[in-house]
PDB file of C-alpha atoms and ligand atoms in Angstrom:
ATOM      1  CA  UNK A 903     -67.171  98.667 -40.696  1.00 42.00           C
ATOM      2  CA  UNK A 904     -67.624 100.763 -43.818  1.00 46.00           C
ATOM      3  CA  UNK A 905     -65.388 103.779 -43.597  1.00 50.00           C
ATOM      4  CA  UNK A 906     -67.352 105.841 -46.089  1.00 59.00           C
ATOM      5  CA  UNK A 907     -68.430 108.671 -43.805  1.00 74.00           C
ATOM      6  CA  UNK A 908     -65.922 111.158 -45.241  1.00 82.00           C
ATOM      7  CA  UNK A 909     -66.803 110.732 -48.888  1.00 76.00           C
ATOM      8  CA  UNK A 910     -69.822 113.029 -48.735  1.00 79.00           C
ATOM      9  CA  UNK A 911     -67.947 115.721 -46.884  1.00 86.00           C
ATOM     10  CA  UNK A 912     -67.851 118.123 -49.804  1.00 83.00           C
ATOM     11  CA  UNK A 913     -71.514 119.159 -49.465  1.00 82.00           C
ATOM     12  CA  UNK A 914     -71.383 119.161 -45.688  1.00 83.00           C
ATOM     13  CA  UNK A 915     -68.457 121.570 -45.416  1.00 89.00           C
ATOM     14  CA  UNK A 916     -70.110 124.191 -47.602  1.00 83.00           C
ATOM     15  CA  UNK A 917     -72.283 125.275 -44.664  1.00 83.00           C
ATOM     16  CA  UNK A 918     -69.587 125.181 -41.991  1.00 89.00           C
ATOM     17  CA  UNK A 919     -67.314 128.168 -42.549  1.00 82.00           C
ATOM     18  CA  UNK A 920     -67.974 131.851 -42.034  1.00 85.00           C
ATOM     19  CA  UNK A 921     -64.851 133.903 -42.716  1.00 86.00           C
ATOM     20  CA  UNK A 922     -63.276 130.752 -44.093  1.00 91.00           C
ATOM     21  CA  UNK A 923     -65.166 129.323 -47.025  1.00 90.00           C
ATOM     22  CA  UNK A 924     -64.355 125.678 -46.621  1.00 95.00           C
ATOM     23  CA  UNK A 925     -64.044 123.606 -49.762  1.00 94.00           C
ATOM     24  CA  UNK A 926     -63.318 119.914 -49.379  1.00 95.00           C
ATOM     25  CA  UNK A 927     -61.344 117.635 -51.658  1.00 95.00           C
ATOM     26  CA  UNK A 928     -61.491 113.984 -50.587  1.00 95.00           C
ATOM     27  CA  UNK A 929     -59.142 111.347 -51.980  1.00 95.00           C
ATOM     28  CA  UNK A 930     -58.908 107.709 -51.017  1.00 95.00           C
ATOM     29  CA  UNK A 931     -55.116 107.785 -51.069  1.00 97.00           C
ATOM     30  CA  UNK A 932     -52.264 110.221 -51.682  1.00 98.00           C
ATOM     31  CA  UNK A 933     -48.636 110.586 -50.690  1.00 98.00           C
ATOM     32  CA  UNK A 934     -49.289 113.442 -48.241  1.00 98.00           C
ATOM     33  CA  UNK A 935     -52.260 115.807 -47.980  1.00 98.00           C
ATOM     34  CA  UNK A 936     -49.679 118.573 -47.448  1.00 97.00           C
ATOM     35  CA  UNK A 937     -48.234 118.018 -50.920  1.00 97.00           C
ATOM     36  CA  UNK A 938     -51.615 117.527 -52.582  1.00 98.00           C
ATOM     37  CA  UNK A 939     -52.910 120.747 -50.994  1.00 97.00           C
ATOM     38  CA  UNK A 940     -49.804 122.642 -52.181  1.00 95.00           C
ATOM     39  CA  UNK A 941     -50.291 121.469 -55.754  1.00 95.00           C
ATOM     40  CA  UNK A 942     -54.022 122.311 -55.686  1.00 96.00           C
ATOM     41  CA  UNK A 943     -53.168 125.825 -54.502  1.00 94.00           C
ATOM     42  CA  UNK A 944     -50.854 126.149 -57.492  1.00 91.00           C
ATOM     43  CA  UNK A 945     -53.826 125.140 -59.662  1.00 94.00           C
ATOM     44  CA  UNK A 946     -55.905 127.981 -58.221  1.00 92.00           C
ATOM     45  CA  UNK A 947     -57.558 126.717 -55.027  1.00 94.00           C
ATOM     46  CA  UNK A 948     -57.519 129.275 -52.231  1.00 93.00           C
ATOM     47  CA  UNK A 949     -57.940 129.773 -48.523  1.00 95.00           C
ATOM     48  CA  UNK A 950     -60.350 127.320 -46.942  1.00 96.00           C
ATOM     49  CA  UNK A 951     -59.351 124.348 -49.092  1.00 97.00           C
ATOM     50  CA  UNK A 952     -59.473 121.186 -46.970  1.00 97.00           C
ATOM     51  CA  UNK A 953     -57.726 118.173 -48.464  1.00 98.00           C
ATOM     52  CA  UNK A 954     -58.746 114.926 -46.788  1.00 97.00           C
ATOM     53  CA  UNK A 955     -57.266 111.510 -47.454  1.00 97.00           C
ATOM     54  CA  UNK A 956     -58.431 108.102 -46.333  1.00 96.00           C
ATOM     55  CA  UNK A 957     -54.803 107.009 -46.222  1.00 97.00           C
ATOM     56  CA  UNK A 958     -51.399 108.470 -47.036  1.00 98.00           C
ATOM     57  CA  UNK A 959     -48.326 106.618 -48.277  1.00 98.00           C
ATOM     58  CA  UNK A 960     -45.832 109.269 -47.134  1.00 97.00           C
ATOM     59  CA  UNK A 961     -47.626 111.138 -44.374  1.00 98.00           C
ATOM     60  CA  UNK A 962     -45.186 113.327 -42.524  1.00 97.00           C
ATOM     61  CA  UNK A 963     -44.910 114.631 -39.012  1.00 97.00           C
ATOM     62  CA  UNK A 964     -42.934 117.399 -37.375  1.00 94.00           C
ATOM     63  CA  UNK A 965     -39.149 117.462 -37.808  1.00 90.00           C
ATOM     64  CA  UNK A 966     -39.314 115.299 -40.941  1.00 90.00           C
ATOM     65  CA  UNK A 967     -40.656 112.262 -39.131  1.00 94.00           C
ATOM     66  CA  UNK A 968     -42.901 109.719 -40.839  1.00 95.00           C
ATOM     67  CA  UNK A 969     -46.586 109.884 -39.867  1.00 97.00           C
ATOM     68  CA  UNK A 970     -48.372 106.553 -40.108  1.00 95.00           C
ATOM     69  CA  UNK A 971     -51.720 107.228 -41.808  1.00 97.00           C
ATOM     70  CA  UNK A 972     -53.738 104.094 -42.458  1.00 96.00           C
ATOM     71  CA  UNK A 973     -57.466 103.921 -43.300  1.00 96.00           C
ATOM     72  CA  UNK A 974     -59.941 105.066 -40.654  1.00 96.00           C
ATOM     73  CA  UNK A 975     -58.030 108.054 -39.329  1.00 97.00           C
ATOM     74  CA  UNK A 976     -58.786 111.703 -39.904  1.00 98.00           C
ATOM     75  CA  UNK A 977     -55.966 113.108 -42.035  1.00 98.00           C
ATOM     76  CA  UNK A 978     -56.420 116.545 -43.533  1.00 98.00           C
ATOM     77  CA  UNK A 979     -54.652 119.717 -44.584  1.00 98.00           C
ATOM     78  CA  UNK A 980     -56.310 123.121 -44.361  1.00 98.00           C
ATOM     79  CA  UNK A 981     -54.999 125.950 -46.543  1.00 97.00           C
ATOM     80  CA  UNK A 982     -54.833 129.399 -44.932  1.00 96.00           C
ATOM     81  CA  UNK A 983     -53.674 132.646 -46.463  1.00 92.00           C
ATOM     82  CA  UNK A 984     -53.291 135.101 -43.613  1.00 88.00           C
ATOM     83  CA  UNK A 985     -52.465 138.673 -44.654  1.00 82.00           C
ATOM     84  CA  UNK A 986     -49.243 138.475 -42.655  1.00 72.00           C
ATOM     85  CA  UNK A 987     -47.284 135.502 -41.421  1.00 64.00           C
ATOM     86  CA  UNK A 988     -46.389 136.998 -38.052  1.00 64.00           C
ATOM     87  CA  UNK A 989     -48.150 134.662 -35.650  1.00 83.00           C
ATOM     88  CA  UNK A 990     -47.902 131.270 -37.299  1.00 88.00           C
ATOM     89  CA  UNK A 991     -46.552 129.722 -34.104  1.00 90.00           C
ATOM     90  CA  UNK A 992     -49.664 130.750 -32.194  1.00 93.00           C
ATOM     91  CA  UNK A 993     -51.851 129.441 -35.004  1.00 93.00           C
ATOM     92  CA  UNK A 994     -50.020 126.159 -34.721  1.00 94.00           C
ATOM     93  CA  UNK A 995     -50.736 125.991 -30.970  1.00 96.00           C
ATOM     94  CA  UNK A 996     -54.322 126.948 -31.717  1.00 97.00           C
ATOM     95  CA  UNK A 997     -54.747 124.033 -34.124  1.00 97.00           C
ATOM     96  CA  UNK A 998     -53.820 121.489 -31.420  1.00 98.00           C
ATOM     97  CA  UNK A 999     -56.102 123.335 -29.028  1.00 98.00           C
ATOM     98  CA  UNK A1000     -58.951 123.093 -31.546  1.00 98.00           C
ATOM     99  CA  UNK A1001     -58.559 119.319 -31.730  1.00 98.00           C
ATOM    100  CA  UNK A1002     -58.414 118.964 -27.933  1.00 98.00           C
ATOM    101  CA  UNK A1003     -61.550 121.093 -27.508  1.00 98.00           C
ATOM    102  CA  UNK A1004     -63.386 119.054 -30.156  1.00 98.00           C
ATOM    103  CA  UNK A1005     -62.500 115.710 -28.540  1.00 98.00           C
ATOM    104  CA  UNK A1006     -63.773 117.063 -25.223  1.00 98.00           C
ATOM    105  CA  UNK A1007     -67.018 118.427 -26.647  1.00 98.00           C
ATOM    106  CA  UNK A1008     -67.941 115.444 -28.799  1.00 97.00           C
ATOM    107  CA  UNK A1009     -66.711 112.495 -26.744  1.00 97.00           C
ATOM    108  CA  UNK A1010     -66.055 113.866 -23.264  1.00 97.00           C
ATOM    109  CA  UNK A1011     -62.402 112.830 -23.489  1.00 98.00           C
ATOM    110  CA  UNK A1012     -59.897 114.462 -21.156  1.00 98.00           C
ATOM    111  CA  UNK A1013     -57.826 115.728 -24.071  1.00 98.00           C
ATOM    112  CA  UNK A1014     -54.867 117.969 -23.237  1.00 98.00           C
ATOM    113  CA  UNK A1015     -52.309 119.822 -25.337  1.00 97.00           C
ATOM    114  CA  UNK A1016     -48.603 119.225 -25.064  1.00 96.00           C
ATOM    115  CA  UNK A1017     -46.458 122.043 -26.390  1.00 96.00           C
ATOM    116  CA  UNK A1018     -46.467 122.902 -29.167  1.00 94.00           C
ATOM    117  CA  UNK A1019     -49.484 121.064 -30.570  1.00 92.00           C
ATOM    118  CA  UNK A1020     -49.673 117.379 -29.696  1.00 96.00           C
ATOM    119  CA  UNK A1021     -52.985 116.265 -28.263  1.00 98.00           C
ATOM    120  CA  UNK A1022     -52.717 113.749 -25.462  1.00 98.00           C
ATOM    121  CA  UNK A1023     -55.297 111.562 -23.734  1.00 98.00           C
ATOM    122  CA  UNK A1024     -54.242 109.471 -20.737  1.00 97.00           C
ATOM    123  CA  UNK A1025     -50.572 110.131 -21.486  1.00 95.00           C
ATOM    124  CA  UNK A1026     -50.827 108.878 -25.090  1.00 97.00           C
ATOM    125  CA  UNK A1027     -50.828 110.877 -28.316  1.00 98.00           C
ATOM    126  CA  UNK A1028     -54.134 110.970 -30.169  1.00 98.00           C
ATOM    127  CA  UNK A1029     -53.408 113.812 -32.588  1.00 98.00           C
ATOM    128  CA  UNK A1030     -50.557 115.804 -34.100  1.00 98.00           C
ATOM    129  CA  UNK A1031     -50.361 119.017 -36.103  1.00 98.00           C
ATOM    130  CA  UNK A1032     -47.862 119.989 -38.782  1.00 97.00           C
ATOM    131  CA  UNK A1033     -47.682 123.579 -39.973  1.00 95.00           C
ATOM    132  CA  UNK A1034     -45.774 124.346 -43.144  1.00 94.00           C
ATOM    133  CA  UNK A1035     -45.480 127.666 -44.920  1.00 88.00           C
ATOM    134  CA  UNK A1036     -45.025 127.943 -48.662  1.00 74.00           C
ATOM    135  CA  UNK A1037     -44.266 131.029 -50.656  1.00 71.00           C
ATOM    136  CA  UNK A1038     -43.958 129.708 -54.217  1.00 64.00           C
ATOM    137  CA  UNK A1039     -46.216 132.238 -55.897  1.00 64.00           C
ATOM    138  CA  UNK A1040     -47.879 133.762 -52.852  1.00 74.00           C
ATOM    139  CA  UNK A1041     -47.657 133.029 -49.157  1.00 79.00           C
ATOM    140  CA  UNK A1042     -49.876 130.323 -47.781  1.00 90.00           C
ATOM    141  CA  UNK A1043     -49.963 128.065 -44.754  1.00 94.00           C
ATOM    142  CA  UNK A1044     -50.604 124.346 -44.833  1.00 96.00           C
ATOM    143  CA  UNK A1045     -52.145 123.315 -41.541  1.00 97.00           C
ATOM    144  CA  UNK A1046     -51.920 119.525 -41.412  1.00 98.00           C
ATOM    145  CA  UNK A1047     -53.959 117.720 -38.790  1.00 98.00           C
ATOM    146  CA  UNK A1048     -53.882 114.021 -38.025  1.00 98.00           C
ATOM    147  CA  UNK A1049     -56.258 112.399 -35.534  1.00 98.00           C
ATOM    148  CA  UNK A1050     -56.262 108.709 -34.696  1.00 98.00           C
ATOM    149  CA  UNK A1051     -59.972 107.895 -34.953  1.00 98.00           C
ATOM    150  CA  UNK A1052     -60.815 104.390 -36.217  1.00 97.00           C
ATOM    151  CA  UNK A1053     -57.401 103.538 -37.650  1.00 97.00           C
ATOM    152  CA  UNK A1054     -55.280 100.690 -36.319  1.00 96.00           C
ATOM    153  CA  UNK A1055     -52.310 101.898 -34.288  1.00 96.00           C
ATOM    154  CA  UNK A1056     -49.211  99.925 -35.336  1.00 94.00           C
ATOM    155  CA  UNK A1057     -47.835  97.639 -32.607  1.00 95.00           C
ATOM    156  CA  UNK A1058     -44.597  99.586 -32.267  1.00 94.00           C
ATOM    157  CA  UNK A1059     -46.564 102.775 -31.456  1.00 95.00           C
ATOM    158  CA  UNK A1060     -49.150 101.328 -29.095  1.00 95.00           C
ATOM    159  CA  UNK A1061     -47.279 102.369 -25.962  1.00 96.00           C
ATOM    160  CA  UNK A1062     -47.300 106.002 -27.075  1.00 96.00           C
ATOM    161  CA  UNK A1063     -50.391 106.432 -29.245  1.00 98.00           C
ATOM    162  CA  UNK A1064     -54.126 105.887 -28.885  1.00 98.00           C
ATOM    163  CA  UNK A1065     -57.272 106.320 -30.989  1.00 98.00           C
ATOM    164  CA  UNK A1066     -60.776 107.666 -30.405  1.00 98.00           C
ATOM    165  CA  UNK A1067     -62.178 104.207 -31.128  1.00 97.00           C
ATOM    166  CA  UNK A1068     -60.055 102.630 -28.378  1.00 97.00           C
ATOM    167  CA  UNK A1069     -61.139 105.289 -25.901  1.00 98.00           C
ATOM    168  CA  UNK A1070     -64.852 105.300 -26.696  1.00 96.00           C
ATOM    169  CA  UNK A1071     -65.072 101.565 -27.346  1.00 96.00           C
ATOM    170  CA  UNK A1072     -66.791 101.900 -30.731  1.00 94.00           C
ATOM    171  CA  UNK A1073     -66.112 103.136 -34.295  1.00 93.00           C
ATOM    172  CA  UNK A1074     -66.689 106.864 -34.596  1.00 93.00           C
ATOM    173  CA  UNK A1075     -67.917 108.905 -37.595  1.00 93.00           C
ATOM    174  CA  UNK A1076     -65.241 111.329 -38.671  1.00 95.00           C
ATOM    175  CA  UNK A1077     -67.389 113.986 -40.346  1.00 94.00           C
ATOM    176  CA  UNK A1078     -68.744 115.390 -37.074  1.00 93.00           C
ATOM    177  CA  UNK A1079     -65.212 115.516 -35.680  1.00 96.00           C
ATOM    178  CA  UNK A1080     -63.891 117.247 -38.797  1.00 96.00           C
ATOM    179  CA  UNK A1081     -66.704 119.826 -38.687  1.00 95.00           C
ATOM    180  CA  UNK A1082     -66.126 120.550 -34.988  1.00 97.00           C
ATOM    181  CA  UNK A1083     -62.361 120.932 -35.476  1.00 98.00           C
ATOM    182  CA  UNK A1084     -62.857 123.269 -38.455  1.00 97.00           C
ATOM    183  CA  UNK A1085     -65.308 125.429 -36.480  1.00 97.00           C
ATOM    184  CA  UNK A1086     -62.807 125.691 -33.622  1.00 97.00           C
ATOM    185  CA  UNK A1087     -59.915 126.448 -35.983  1.00 97.00           C
ATOM    186  CA  UNK A1088     -61.909 129.223 -37.628  1.00 96.00           C
ATOM    187  CA  UNK A1089     -62.626 130.819 -34.262  1.00 96.00           C
ATOM    188  CA  UNK A1090     -58.958 130.697 -33.286  1.00 95.00           C
ATOM    189  CA  UNK A1091     -57.804 131.909 -36.699  1.00 95.00           C
ATOM    190  CA  UNK A1092     -60.144 134.889 -36.350  1.00 94.00           C
ATOM    191  CA  UNK A1093     -58.705 135.641 -32.900  1.00 94.00           C
ATOM    192  CA  UNK A1094     -55.153 135.464 -34.260  1.00 92.00           C
ATOM    193  CA  UNK A1095     -55.958 137.717 -37.236  1.00 91.00           C
ATOM    194  CA  UNK A1096     -57.574 140.293 -34.919  1.00 92.00           C
ATOM    195  CA  UNK A1097     -54.458 140.267 -32.723  1.00 91.00           C
ATOM    196  CA  UNK A1098     -56.444 138.709 -29.856  1.00 93.00           C
ATOM    197  CA  UNK A1099     -53.533 136.438 -28.950  1.00 93.00           C
ATOM    198  CA  UNK A1100     -54.256 136.367 -25.219  1.00 95.00           C
ATOM    199  CA  UNK A1101     -57.647 134.756 -25.865  1.00 94.00           C
ATOM    200  CA  UNK A1102     -55.945 131.841 -27.652  1.00 95.00           C
ATOM    201  CA  UNK A1103     -53.050 131.543 -25.205  1.00 96.00           C
ATOM    202  CA  UNK A1104     -55.351 131.592 -22.179  1.00 97.00           C
ATOM    203  CA  UNK A1105     -57.460 128.791 -23.606  1.00 97.00           C
ATOM    204  CA  UNK A1106     -54.277 126.842 -24.388  1.00 97.00           C
ATOM    205  CA  UNK A1107     -52.956 127.362 -20.836  1.00 97.00           C
ATOM    206  CA  UNK A1108     -56.177 125.939 -19.378  1.00 97.00           C
ATOM    207  CA  UNK A1109     -55.830 122.724 -21.367  1.00 97.00           C
ATOM    208  CA  UNK A1110     -52.122 122.010 -21.272  1.00 96.00           C
ATOM    209  CA  UNK A1111     -50.193 119.204 -19.635  1.00 94.00           C
ATOM    210  CA  UNK A1112     -46.867 121.022 -20.218  1.00 95.00           C
ATOM    211  CA  UNK A1113     -46.860 124.075 -17.946  1.00 96.00           C
ATOM    212  CA  UNK A1114     -45.492 123.416 -14.457  1.00 95.00           C
ATOM    213  CA  UNK A1115     -43.807 120.174 -15.592  1.00 95.00           C
ATOM    214  CA  UNK A1116     -40.129 119.306 -15.496  1.00 96.00           C
ATOM    215  CA  UNK A1117     -39.182 119.009 -19.149  1.00 96.00           C
ATOM    216  CA  UNK A1118     -36.343 118.321 -21.506  1.00 96.00           C
ATOM    217  CA  UNK A1119     -36.772 120.192 -24.775  1.00 96.00           C
ATOM    218  CA  UNK A1120     -34.743 118.976 -27.717  1.00 94.00           C
ATOM    219  CA  UNK A1121     -34.188 121.688 -30.310  1.00 90.00           C
ATOM    220  CA  UNK A1122     -32.096 121.913 -33.475  1.00 88.00           C
ATOM    221  CA  UNK A1123     -29.437 123.747 -31.456  1.00 87.00           C
ATOM    222  CA  UNK A1124     -29.250 121.277 -28.544  1.00 91.00           C
ATOM    223  CA  UNK A1125     -31.407 120.721 -25.512  1.00 94.00           C
ATOM    224  CA  UNK A1126     -32.733 122.617 -22.505  1.00 95.00           C
ATOM    225  CA  UNK A1127     -33.762 121.011 -19.235  1.00 96.00           C
ATOM    226  CA  UNK A1128     -35.848 122.697 -16.566  1.00 97.00           C
ATOM    227  CA  UNK A1129     -39.394 123.645 -15.665  1.00 97.00           C
ATOM    228  CA  UNK A1130     -41.891 124.787 -18.294  1.00 97.00           C
ATOM    229  CA  UNK A1131     -43.056 128.012 -16.693  1.00 97.00           C
ATOM    230  CA  UNK A1132     -44.980 129.897 -19.361  1.00 96.00           C
ATOM    231  CA  UNK A1133     -46.214 130.051 -22.911  1.00 96.00           C
ATOM    232  CA  UNK A1134     -45.971 133.492 -24.490  1.00 95.00           C
ATOM    233  CA  UNK A1135     -48.458 135.257 -26.740  1.00 93.00           C
ATOM    234  CA  UNK A1136     -46.238 134.506 -29.719  1.00 92.00           C
ATOM    235  CA  UNK A1137     -46.493 130.782 -28.901  1.00 93.00           C
ATOM    236  CA  UNK A1138     -42.986 130.436 -27.447  1.00 95.00           C
ATOM    237  CA  UNK A1139     -42.451 128.055 -24.530  1.00 96.00           C
ATOM    238  CA  UNK A1140     -40.438 129.453 -21.620  1.00 97.00           C
ATOM    239  CA  UNK A1141     -38.287 126.955 -19.729  1.00 97.00           C
ATOM    240  CA  UNK A1142     -36.457 127.919 -16.551  1.00 97.00           C
ATOM    241  CA  UNK A1143     -33.274 125.917 -16.003  1.00 96.00           C
ATOM    242  CA  UNK A1144     -31.581 125.011 -12.693  1.00 96.00           C
ATOM    243  CA  UNK A1145     -29.633 128.282 -12.653  1.00 97.00           C
ATOM    244  CA  UNK A1146     -32.839 130.313 -12.947  1.00 97.00           C
ATOM    245  CA  UNK A1147     -32.121 131.267 -16.538  1.00 97.00           C
ATOM    246  CA  UNK A1148     -35.210 131.454 -18.753  1.00 97.00           C
ATOM    247  CA  UNK A1149     -35.081 130.074 -22.305  1.00 96.00           C
ATOM    248  CA  UNK A1150     -37.644 131.002 -24.956  1.00 96.00           C
ATOM    249  CA  UNK A1151     -38.184 128.078 -27.289  1.00 95.00           C
ATOM    250  CA  UNK A1152     -39.964 128.306 -30.623  1.00 93.00           C
ATOM    251  CA  UNK A1153     -39.403 124.851 -32.046  1.00 92.00           C
ATOM    252  CA  UNK A1154     -38.541 121.539 -30.474  1.00 92.00           C
ATOM    253  CA  UNK A1155     -39.717 118.298 -28.932  1.00 92.00           C
ATOM    254  CA  UNK A1156     -40.819 118.311 -25.315  1.00 94.00           C
ATOM    255  CA  UNK A1157     -40.212 115.293 -23.093  1.00 93.00           C
ATOM    256  CA  UNK A1158     -41.816 115.367 -19.675  1.00 89.00           C
ATOM    257  CA  UNK A1159     -39.373 114.271 -16.963  1.00 89.00           C
ATOM    258  CA  UNK A1160     -41.043 112.436 -14.112  1.00 71.00           C
TER     259      UNK A1160
HETATM  260  C1  LIG B 173     -46.720 115.422 -35.689  1.00 57.23           C
HETATM  261  O1  LIG B 173     -47.259 115.165 -34.609  1.00 57.23           O
HETATM  262  O2  LIG B 173     -45.518 115.163 -35.894  1.00 57.23           O
HETATM  263  C2  LIG B 173     -47.551 116.059 -36.775  1.00 57.23           C
HETATM  264  C3  LIG B 173     -48.359 115.052 -37.535  1.00 57.23           C
HETATM  265  C4  LIG B 173     -49.187 115.676 -38.636  1.00 57.23           C
HETATM  266  C5  LIG B 173     -49.901 114.637 -39.484  1.00 57.23           C
HETATM  267  C6  LIG B 173     -50.838 115.285 -40.467  1.00 57.23           C
HETATM  268  S1  LIG B 173     -51.978 114.133 -41.184  1.00 57.23           S
HETATM  269  C7  LIG B 173     -52.464 115.308 -42.370  1.00 57.23           C
HETATM  270  C8  LIG B 173     -51.239 116.092 -42.778  1.00 57.23           C
HETATM  271  N1  LIG B 173     -50.556 115.441 -43.890  1.00 57.23           N
HETATM  272  C9  LIG B 173     -49.370 114.972 -43.549  1.00 57.23           C
HETATM  273  O3  LIG B 173     -48.583 114.391 -44.315  1.00 57.23           O
HETATM  274  N2  LIG B 173     -49.118 115.257 -42.247  1.00 57.23           N
HETATM  275  C10 LIG B 173     -50.195 115.988 -41.646  1.00 57.23           C
END
């Protein structure tokens, strides 16, 4: 299969944004789209820049983990410059939500979000989101999105990860998926900027696998075990432990306990 569907994305994205004026930069390979986007911002690119790579040599995931990014996947970083950085956590939840909604709309997949922003289908991860903030010259957010589309999943990840191609049974064009995700992100970004947090959180609640589950959350400070009872309008996960104490968690890895 020729994986050339992303190369013409520059023209296509011009008509997609409203508030966000999307501008695409496509490269066949880079170390990480996060780093390339950061250096392009330093060169003068602004909000709405979308850096897309066919493959990345040093793709990264949350908590400094390596993100495998071979050809055929959808790997991109969107640059945002919100006037204030107050609700980045909610934006991060909203990005995962945007991917889940897009996979549902385009392919009818039962995509769900796992706090904070993993997208899961049939218990396996299909997409992850990495949000990084930089304030070198001015504040900007790098919203990194990775979706397994037509890429090969390495053998050691096959138990935990899945791709759109495996689920639909055929190779899938990535441009339509990218456009749908960017439309959904713009809608959520607008909600967040207007302070309409409940709109985003309510949508997230409807599509999550996390709430109501017994979970172990591993954070930098240690771990919390209990039931995931709520997600707050600032994006925090609330876990109630065996003593009835409620813990608000802003960053960590959730493991569902069966
Ligand atoms: C995670 O689930 O740990 C987050 C994965 C985020 C991967 C994306 S792919 C595009 C962007 N560039 C990177 O180096 N990482 C993010």
